CSV table of C-alpha atoms and ligand atoms in Angstrom, one decimal:
chain,number,residue,atom,x,y,z
A,1,MET,CA,-35.2,-80.5,80.0
A,2,ILE,CA,-32.1,-78.2,81.7
A,3,ASP,CA,-32.7,-74.4,82.0
A,4,SER,CA,-29.1,-73.6,83.9
A,5,TYR,CA,-28.4,-70.1,84.9
A,6,ARG,CA,-26.2,-69.6,81.7
A,7,HIS,CA,-29.8,-70.0,80.1
A,8,LYS,CA,-31.4,-67.5,82.3
A,9,GLY,CA,-28.8,-65.0,81.9
A,10,LEU,CA,-28.7,-65.4,78.2
A,11,ARG,CA,-32.6,-64.8,78.6
A,12,LYS,CA,-32.2,-62.0,80.5
A,13,LYS,CA,-30.0,-60.2,78.0
A,14,LEU,CA,-32.5,-61.1,75.3
A,15,VAL,CA,-35.4,-59.1,77.2
A,16,ASP,CA,-32.9,-56.1,77.3
A,17,THR,CA,-32.4,-56.2,73.4
A,18,ILE,CA,-36.3,-56.4,72.9
A,19,LEU,CA,-37.0,-53.6,75.3
A,20,ILE,CA,-34.2,-51.5,73.4
A,21,LYS,CA,-35.9,-52.2,70.2
A,22,GLY,CA,-39.2,-50.8,71.7
A,23,ILE,CA,-41.4,-53.6,73.2
A,24,LYS,CA,-43.3,-52.0,76.2
A,25,ASP,CA,-46.0,-54.6,77.4
A,26,GLN,CA,-44.9,-55.8,80.8
A,27,GLY,CA,-46.6,-59.3,80.4
A,28,VAL,CA,-44.9,-59.8,77.0
A,29,ILE,CA,-41.8,-59.0,78.4
A,30,GLU,CA,-42.3,-61.4,81.4
A,31,ALA,CA,-43.0,-63.8,79.0
A,32,ILE,CA,-40.1,-63.7,76.7
A,33,GLY,CA,-38.2,-63.6,80.3
A,34,LYS,CA,-39.5,-66.8,81.3
A,35,VAL,CA,-39.9,-69.2,78.3
A,36,PRO,CA,-36.9,-71.5,77.7
A,37,ARG,CA,-36.5,-70.8,74.1
A,38,HIS,CA,-33.6,-73.2,73.8
A,39,HIS,CA,-36.0,-76.4,74.2
A,40,PHE,CA,-37.7,-75.0,71.1
A,41,MET,CA,-34.8,-75.0,68.7
A,42,ASP,CA,-33.4,-77.4,66.2
A,43,SER,CA,-30.3,-79.1,67.9
A,44,SER,CA,-27.9,-77.9,65.4
A,45,PHE,CA,-28.7,-74.2,66.4
A,46,VAL,CA,-29.3,-74.6,70.2
A,47,GLU,CA,-26.7,-72.6,71.3
A,48,PHE,CA,-28.1,-69.6,69.4
A,49,ALA,CA,-31.3,-69.7,71.2
A,50,TYR,CA,-31.2,-66.6,72.9
A,51,ARG,CA,-29.9,-64.5,69.6
A,52,ASP,CA,-32.8,-62.2,68.3
A,53,GLN,CA,-33.1,-64.3,65.1
A,54,ALA,CA,-35.3,-66.6,63.4
A,55,PHE,CA,-33.6,-70.2,62.9
A,56,PRO,CA,-34.5,-73.2,61.2
A,57,ILE,CA,-36.9,-75.9,62.7
A,58,GLY,CA,-36.7,-78.4,60.1
A,59,ALA,CA,-39.3,-79.0,56.9
A,60,GLY,CA,-38.4,-75.8,55.7
A,61,GLN,CA,-39.9,-73.5,58.4
A,62,THR,CA,-38.5,-71.4,61.3
A,63,ILE,CA,-39.0,-70.4,64.5
A,64,SER,CA,-39.8,-66.7,64.4
A,65,GLN,CA,-37.5,-64.1,66.0
A,66,PRO,CA,-38.2,-63.2,69.5
A,67,TYR,CA,-38.7,-59.4,68.7
A,68,THR,CA,-41.4,-60.5,66.1
A,69,VAL,CA,-42.9,-62.7,68.4
A,70,ALA,CA,-42.9,-60.3,71.1
A,71,PHE,CA,-44.3,-57.5,68.6
A,72,GLN,CA,-47.0,-59.6,67.3
A,73,THR,CA,-48.1,-60.6,71.0
A,74,GLU,CA,-48.2,-57.0,71.9
A,75,LEU,CA,-50.2,-55.7,69.3
A,76,LEU,CA,-52.7,-58.6,70.1
A,77,GLN,CA,-53.3,-56.9,73.5
A,78,ILE,CA,-54.1,-60.2,75.3
A,79,LYS,CA,-56.3,-60.4,78.6
A,80,LYS,CA,-56.2,-63.5,80.6
A,81,HIS,CA,-58.8,-66.1,79.5
A,82,HIS,CA,-58.9,-64.4,76.0
A,83,LYS,CA,-59.3,-67.1,73.4
A,84,ILE,CA,-56.8,-67.2,70.6
A,85,LEU,CA,-56.2,-69.0,67.4
A,86,GLU,CA,-52.9,-69.1,66.2
A,87,VAL,CA,-52.3,-70.1,62.8
A,88,GLY,CA,-48.9,-72.1,62.2
A,89,THR,CA,-47.7,-73.7,65.4
A,90,GLY,CA,-44.1,-74.3,64.0
A,91,SER,CA,-41.9,-74.7,67.0
A,92,GLY,CA,-44.6,-74.0,69.4
A,93,TYR,CA,-42.4,-71.0,70.9
A,94,GLN,CA,-45.3,-68.5,70.1
A,95,CYS,CA,-47.7,-71.0,71.5
A,96,ALA,CA,-45.8,-70.7,75.0
A,97,ILE,CA,-45.9,-67.1,75.3
A,98,LEU,CA,-49.4,-66.7,74.5
A,99,LEU,CA,-50.0,-69.2,77.6
A,100,GLU,CA,-48.1,-67.5,79.9
A,101,LEU,CA,-50.1,-64.6,79.5
A,102,GLY,CA,-53.0,-66.6,80.5
A,103,ALA,CA,-54.9,-67.3,77.1
A,104,LYS,CA,-56.8,-70.1,76.1
A,105,VAL,CA,-54.9,-71.1,72.7
A,106,TYR,CA,-56.1,-72.8,69.5
A,107,THR,CA,-53.0,-73.6,67.7
A,108,ILE,CA,-52.7,-75.0,64.3
A,109,GLU,CA,-50.2,-76.8,62.0
A,110,ARG,CA,-50.4,-78.0,58.4
A,111,GLN,CA,-47.1,-79.6,58.5
A,112,ARG,CA,-47.5,-82.9,60.1
A,113,GLU,CA,-43.9,-83.2,61.4
A,114,LEU,CA,-44.2,-80.1,63.0
A,115,PHE,CA,-47.4,-80.5,64.4
A,116,LEU,CA,-46.4,-84.0,66.1
A,117,LYS,CA,-43.1,-82.6,67.3
A,118,SER,CA,-44.5,-79.4,68.8
A,119,ARG,CA,-47.2,-81.2,70.5
A,120,ALA,CA,-45.0,-83.7,72.2
A,121,LEU,CA,-42.4,-80.7,73.3
A,122,LEU,CA,-45.4,-78.1,74.6
A,123,THR,CA,-47.2,-81.0,76.6
A,124,GLU,CA,-43.7,-82.4,78.2
A,125,MET,CA,-43.3,-78.6,79.2
A,126,GLY,CA,-46.6,-78.7,80.8
A,127,TYR,CA,-48.3,-76.6,78.5
A,128,LYS,CA,-51.7,-77.2,77.4
A,129,PRO,CA,-53.2,-75.4,74.2
A,130,TYR,CA,-55.6,-77.3,71.8
A,131,PHE,CA,-53.5,-78.9,68.9
A,132,TYR,CA,-54.9,-79.1,65.3
A,133,TYR,CA,-53.2,-80.6,62.5
A,134,GLY,CA,-54.9,-78.7,59.3
A,135,ASP,CA,-54.8,-75.9,57.0
A,136,GLY,CA,-55.0,-72.7,58.8
A,137,TYR,CA,-57.1,-70.8,56.2
A,138,LYS,CA,-60.2,-72.8,57.2
A,139,GLY,CA,-59.7,-71.7,60.7
A,140,ILE,CA,-61.5,-73.9,63.6
A,141,SER,CA,-65.0,-73.1,62.7
A,142,ASN,CA,-66.4,-75.3,65.5
A,143,ASN,CA,-64.6,-73.6,68.2
A,144,ALA,CA,-65.2,-70.0,66.7
A,145,PRO,CA,-65.8,-67.1,67.5
A,146,PHE,CA,-62.0,-66.0,68.8
A,147,ASP,CA,-61.1,-62.9,70.8
A,148,LYS,CA,-57.7,-62.7,68.7
A,149,ILE,CA,-56.5,-64.5,65.7
A,150,LEU,CA,-52.8,-64.4,65.2
A,151,ILE,CA,-51.0,-65.7,62.0
A,152,THR,CA,-47.5,-66.6,62.2
A,153,ALA,CA,-47.0,-67.0,58.8
A,154,GLY,CA,-47.1,-64.3,55.5
A,155,ALA,CA,-50.3,-64.1,54.0
A,156,PRO,CA,-50.7,-63.3,50.5
A,157,GLU,CA,-53.9,-61.4,51.4
A,158,ILE,CA,-56.0,-61.2,54.4
A,159,PRO,CA,-57.8,-64.6,54.8
A,160,SER,CA,-61.3,-63.8,55.0
A,161,GLU,CA,-62.7,-67.1,56.3
A,162,LEU,CA,-60.8,-66.4,59.5
A,163,LEU,CA,-62.6,-63.0,59.8
A,164,LYS,CA,-65.7,-64.7,60.2
A,165,GLN,CA,-64.3,-66.6,62.9
A,166,LEU,CA,-63.5,-63.3,64.9
A,167,LYS,CA,-65.6,-61.9,67.7
A,168,ILE,CA,-67.1,-58.5,67.3
A,169,GLY,CA,-64.7,-56.2,69.3
A,170,GLY,CA,-61.8,-58.8,68.5
A,171,ARG,CA,-58.5,-58.4,66.3
A,172,MET,CA,-56.7,-60.3,63.9
A,173,VAL,CA,-52.7,-59.8,63.5
A,174,VAL,CA,-51.2,-60.8,60.2
A,175,PRO,CA,-48.3,-60.3,58.2
A,176,VAL,CA,-49.5,-59.5,54.8
A,177,GLY,CA,-47.5,-59.9,51.2
A,178,GLY,CA,-45.4,-62.0,49.1
A,179,SER,CA,-42.1,-63.9,49.2
A,180,ASN,CA,-40.2,-60.1,49.4
A,181,GLY,CA,-41.6,-59.4,52.7
A,182,GLN,CA,-44.7,-58.4,54.5
A,183,VAL,CA,-46.9,-55.8,56.2
A,184,MET,CA,-47.7,-56.4,59.6
A,185,MET,CA,-51.5,-55.4,59.9
A,186,THR,CA,-54.0,-55.2,62.6
A,187,ILE,CA,-57.6,-55.7,61.6
A,188,ASP,CA,-60.3,-54.9,64.5
A,189,LYS,CA,-63.7,-56.3,63.7
A,190,VAL,CA,-66.2,-53.4,65.1
A,191,ALA,CA,-69.4,-54.6,63.8
A,192,GLU,CA,-70.4,-57.6,61.6
A,193,ASN,CA,-68.8,-57.1,58.3
A,194,GLU,CA,-66.9,-53.9,59.4
A,195,TYR,CA,-63.2,-53.7,60.1
A,196,ASN,CA,-60.6,-51.1,61.0
A,197,GLU,CA,-57.2,-52.1,59.6
A,198,SER,CA,-54.1,-50.4,60.5
A,199,GLU,CA,-50.3,-51.2,59.4
A,200,HIS,CA,-47.2,-51.7,61.8
A,201,GLY,CA,-44.0,-51.9,59.4
A,202,TYR,CA,-42.4,-54.6,57.8
A,203,PHE,CA,-41.3,-58.3,58.5
A,204,SER,CA,-40.3,-61.0,56.7
A,205,PHE,CA,-42.3,-64.7,57.4
A,206,VAL,CA,-42.4,-67.9,55.6
A,207,PRO,CA,-45.3,-68.5,53.3
A,208,MET,CA,-48.7,-69.1,54.8
A,209,LEU,CA,-49.8,-72.4,52.0
A,210,LYS,CA,-52.7,-73.7,51.6
A,211,GLY,CA,-53.7,-77.6,52.4
A,212,LYS,CA,-51.7,-79.7,54.7
A,213,GLN,CA,-48.9,-81.8,54.5
B,301,LIG,N1,-45.5,-69.4,65.7
B,301,LIG,C1,-44.4,-70.6,65.3
B,301,LIG,C2,-43.9,-69.6,63.8
B,301,LIG,C3,-43.4,-71.0,62.8
B,301,LIG,S1,-43.1,-70.5,61.2
B,301,LIG,C4,-43.2,-70.5,66.2
B,301,LIG,O1,-43.2,-70.0,67.2
B,301,LIG,O2,-42.1,-71.2,66.0
B,301,LIG,C5,-44.9,-70.5,60.5
B,301,LIG,C6,-45.3,-71.6,60.4
B,301,LIG,O3,-46.8,-71.4,59.8
B,301,LIG,C7,-44.7,-73.1,60.0
B,301,LIG,O4,-44.5,-73.8,60.5
B,301,LIG,C8,-45.6,-73.4,58.5
B,301,LIG,O5,-45.7,-74.6,58.6
B,301,LIG,C9,-47.3,-73.0,58.9
B,301,LIG,N2,-48.2,-72.6,58.3
B,301,LIG,C10,-48.0,-72.2,57.1
B,301,LIG,N3,-49.1,-72.1,56.2
B,301,LIG,C11,-50.1,-72.6,57.2
B,301,LIG,C12,-51.5,-72.8,57.1
B,301,LIG,N4,-52.3,-72.6,56.0
B,301,LIG,N5,-52.2,-73.4,58.4
B,301,LIG,C13,-51.3,-74.0,59.4
B,301,LIG,N6,-50.0,-73.7,59.4
B,301,LIG,C14,-49.3,-73.0,58.4
């Protein structure tokens, strides 16, 4: 797997782009500067890896736009050793960013093809999250509670089972809405059954679907 000077140069430009778009968290910026996004792209789009855009990755899914990855990661306010549940492994790119920040990541994907592909890739790259094939709506109850929960697909509503798997003092980041777009929301669990919600602008994700395939 080659990470050339050209790739590094393009990645630096991508970092400049997300800085201009308003990302401030130093750890997030460093992670975007470090993770070779071209390894996570479908071969037909690999030359566009450092454009700030989403691209198809197979199975009708997409690798998220780098700015969106940075924005969601910034909202998570990750500290080293935080235990994070990521719903929607997809390409594995967002997972690699979380791992670069020193988090312990549990990532779940409902599409078998993507689960197998991203598990093989991340392992080859030396990343060590805990991989799960299943329905993210159910979470991973035997590893709960989590410090943070990140949902990388558009949820029609806030997934209530997952709120139960969040620590008190923890935060969920989730795009909520239908096929016309979603509002990025943070939900802070302040006490058992007590939550503070806030909204952070509009985004467009592939849908969060029930069951596995
Ligand atoms: N984090 C990914 C984004 C992939 S797009 C990346 O960095 O590339 C969203 C992913 O969520 C898709 O792969 C889709 O299959 C997956 N997904 C949708 N609903 C899900 C569910 N209920 N459980 C687990 N994964 C889900």
